[in-house]
mmCIF file of C-alpha atoms in Angstrom:
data_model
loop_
_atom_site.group_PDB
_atom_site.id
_atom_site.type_symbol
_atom_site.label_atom_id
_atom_site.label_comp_id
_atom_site.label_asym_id
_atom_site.label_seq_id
_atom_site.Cartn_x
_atom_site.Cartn_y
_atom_site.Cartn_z
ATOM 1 C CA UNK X 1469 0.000 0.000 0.000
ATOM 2 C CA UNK X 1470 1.596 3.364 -0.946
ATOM 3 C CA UNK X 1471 1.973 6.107 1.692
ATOM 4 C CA UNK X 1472 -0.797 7.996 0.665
ATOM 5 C CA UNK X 1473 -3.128 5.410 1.156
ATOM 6 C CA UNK X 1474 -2.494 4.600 4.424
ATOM 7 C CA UNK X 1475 -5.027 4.031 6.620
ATOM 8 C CA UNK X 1476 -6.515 5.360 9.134
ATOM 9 C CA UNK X 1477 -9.355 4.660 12.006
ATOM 10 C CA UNK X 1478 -12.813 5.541 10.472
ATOM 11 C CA UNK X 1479 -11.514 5.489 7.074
ATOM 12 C CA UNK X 1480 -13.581 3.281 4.566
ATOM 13 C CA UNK X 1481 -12.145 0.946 2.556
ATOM 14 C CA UNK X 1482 -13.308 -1.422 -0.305
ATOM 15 C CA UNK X 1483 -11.752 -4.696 0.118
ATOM 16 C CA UNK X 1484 -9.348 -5.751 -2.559
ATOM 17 C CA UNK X 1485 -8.785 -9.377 -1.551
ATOM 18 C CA UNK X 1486 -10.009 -11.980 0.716
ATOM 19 C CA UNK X 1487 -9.685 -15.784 1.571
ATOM 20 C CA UNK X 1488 -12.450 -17.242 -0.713
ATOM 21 C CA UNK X 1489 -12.733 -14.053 -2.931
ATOM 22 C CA UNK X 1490 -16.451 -13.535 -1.064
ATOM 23 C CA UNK X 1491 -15.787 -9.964 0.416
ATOM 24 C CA UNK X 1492 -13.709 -8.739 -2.637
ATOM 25 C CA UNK X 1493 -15.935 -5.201 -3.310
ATOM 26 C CA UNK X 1494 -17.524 -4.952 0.067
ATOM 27 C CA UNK X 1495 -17.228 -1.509 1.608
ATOM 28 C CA UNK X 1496 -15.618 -1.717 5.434
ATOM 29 C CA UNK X 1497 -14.998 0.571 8.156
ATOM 30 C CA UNK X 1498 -11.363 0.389 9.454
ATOM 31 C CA UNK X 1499 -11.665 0.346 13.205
ATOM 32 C CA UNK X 1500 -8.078 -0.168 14.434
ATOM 33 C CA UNK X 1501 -4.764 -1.857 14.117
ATOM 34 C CA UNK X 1502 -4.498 -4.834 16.154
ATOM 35 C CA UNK X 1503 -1.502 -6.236 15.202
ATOM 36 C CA UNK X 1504 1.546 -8.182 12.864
ATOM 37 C CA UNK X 1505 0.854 -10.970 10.821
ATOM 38 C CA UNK X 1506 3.970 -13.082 10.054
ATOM 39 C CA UNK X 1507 2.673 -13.821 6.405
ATOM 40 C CA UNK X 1508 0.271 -11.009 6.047
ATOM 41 C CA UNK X 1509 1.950 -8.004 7.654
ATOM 42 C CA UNK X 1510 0.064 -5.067 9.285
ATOM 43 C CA UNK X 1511 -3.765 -6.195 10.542
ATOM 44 C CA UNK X 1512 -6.724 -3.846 10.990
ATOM 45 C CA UNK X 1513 -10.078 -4.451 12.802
ATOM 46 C CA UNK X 1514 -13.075 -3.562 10.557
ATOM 47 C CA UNK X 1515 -16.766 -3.262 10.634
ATOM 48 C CA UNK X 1516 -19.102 -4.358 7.664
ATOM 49 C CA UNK X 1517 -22.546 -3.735 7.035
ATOM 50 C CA UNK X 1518 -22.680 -7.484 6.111
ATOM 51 C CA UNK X 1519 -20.780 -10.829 7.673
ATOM 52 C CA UNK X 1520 -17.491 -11.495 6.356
ATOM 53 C CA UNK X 1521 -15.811 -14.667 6.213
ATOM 54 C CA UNK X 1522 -12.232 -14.557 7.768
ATOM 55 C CA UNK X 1523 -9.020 -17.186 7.035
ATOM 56 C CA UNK X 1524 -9.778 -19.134 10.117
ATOM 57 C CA UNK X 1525 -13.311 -20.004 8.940
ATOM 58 C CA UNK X 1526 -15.149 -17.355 11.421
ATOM 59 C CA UNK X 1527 -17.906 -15.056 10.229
ATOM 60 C CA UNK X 1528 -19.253 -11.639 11.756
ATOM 61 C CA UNK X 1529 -19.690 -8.059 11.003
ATOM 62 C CA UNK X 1530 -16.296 -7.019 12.637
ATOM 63 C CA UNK X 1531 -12.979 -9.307 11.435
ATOM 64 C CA UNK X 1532 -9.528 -8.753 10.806
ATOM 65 C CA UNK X 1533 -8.187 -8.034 7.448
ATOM 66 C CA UNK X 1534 -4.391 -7.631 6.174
ATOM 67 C CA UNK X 1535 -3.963 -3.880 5.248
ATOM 68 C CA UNK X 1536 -2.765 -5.049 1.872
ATOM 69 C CA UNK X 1537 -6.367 -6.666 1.456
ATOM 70 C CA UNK X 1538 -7.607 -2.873 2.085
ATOM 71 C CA UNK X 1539 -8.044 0.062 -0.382
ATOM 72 C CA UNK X 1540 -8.661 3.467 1.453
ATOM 73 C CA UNK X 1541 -11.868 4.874 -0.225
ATOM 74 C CA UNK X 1542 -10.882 8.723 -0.074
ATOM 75 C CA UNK X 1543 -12.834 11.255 1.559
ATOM 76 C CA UNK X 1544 -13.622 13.505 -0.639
ATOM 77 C CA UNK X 1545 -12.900 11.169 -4.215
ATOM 78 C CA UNK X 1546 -13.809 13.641 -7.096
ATOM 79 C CA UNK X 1547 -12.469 17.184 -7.022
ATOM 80 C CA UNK X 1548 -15.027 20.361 -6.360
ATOM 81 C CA UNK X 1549 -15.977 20.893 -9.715
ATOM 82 C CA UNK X 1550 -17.051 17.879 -10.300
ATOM 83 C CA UNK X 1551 -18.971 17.902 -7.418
ATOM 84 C CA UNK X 1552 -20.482 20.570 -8.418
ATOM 85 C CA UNK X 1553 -21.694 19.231 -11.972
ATOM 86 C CA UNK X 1554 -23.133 16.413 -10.474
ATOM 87 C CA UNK X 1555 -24.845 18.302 -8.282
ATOM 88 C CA UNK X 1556 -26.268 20.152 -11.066
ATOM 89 C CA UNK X 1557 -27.610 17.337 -12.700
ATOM 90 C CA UNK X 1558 -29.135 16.060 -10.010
ATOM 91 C CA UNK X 1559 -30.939 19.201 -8.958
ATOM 92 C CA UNK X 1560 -32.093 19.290 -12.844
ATOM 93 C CA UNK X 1561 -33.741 16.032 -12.067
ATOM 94 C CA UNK X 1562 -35.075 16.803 -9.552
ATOM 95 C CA UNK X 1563 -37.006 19.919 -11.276
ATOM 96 C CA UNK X 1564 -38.067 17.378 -13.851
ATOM 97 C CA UNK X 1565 -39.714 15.369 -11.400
ATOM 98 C CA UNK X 1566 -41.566 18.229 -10.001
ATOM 99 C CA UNK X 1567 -43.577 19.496 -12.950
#
């Protein structure tokens, strides 16, 4: 993972990779870092909205994940103006929808 993508707690992160390929796409919370994995490196604690199955065969809302696994979902992911157009469109819509 390069340095600007290091994680955080409370940063989101779309998983990249997982033991049977299941939670590859789902959207987790990063909670914390608990820990060293001799084969997997740096560990994080995080939160999904739905179970996730982890290398030891447990499932639950809240596993740990290798940070390499992990790809930080930025904050704030398109710049303003784009933002802004999309805004746009969607208050156009909405004006549609009205009359």
């Amino acid at each position: 993972m390069s340095s600007n993508q290091q994680l955080e707690p409370g940063d989101l992160a779309i998983v990249i990779k997982s033991v049977d390929n299941a939670a590859i796409g789902k959207i987790v919370t990063c909670i914390q870092i608990d820990g060293t994995h001799s084969k997997y490196g740096t560990i994080w604690l995080v939160e999904s909205a739905t179970p996730i199955a982890t290398e030891y065969g447990g499932v639950g809302n809240r596993v740990h994940m290798a940070q390499d696994w992990l790809r930080k979902i930025p904050k704030d992911p398109l710049p303003d103006e784009e933002d802004d157009i999309i805004l746009d469109n969607v208050k156009d819509k909405q004006l549609d929808l009205v009359e």
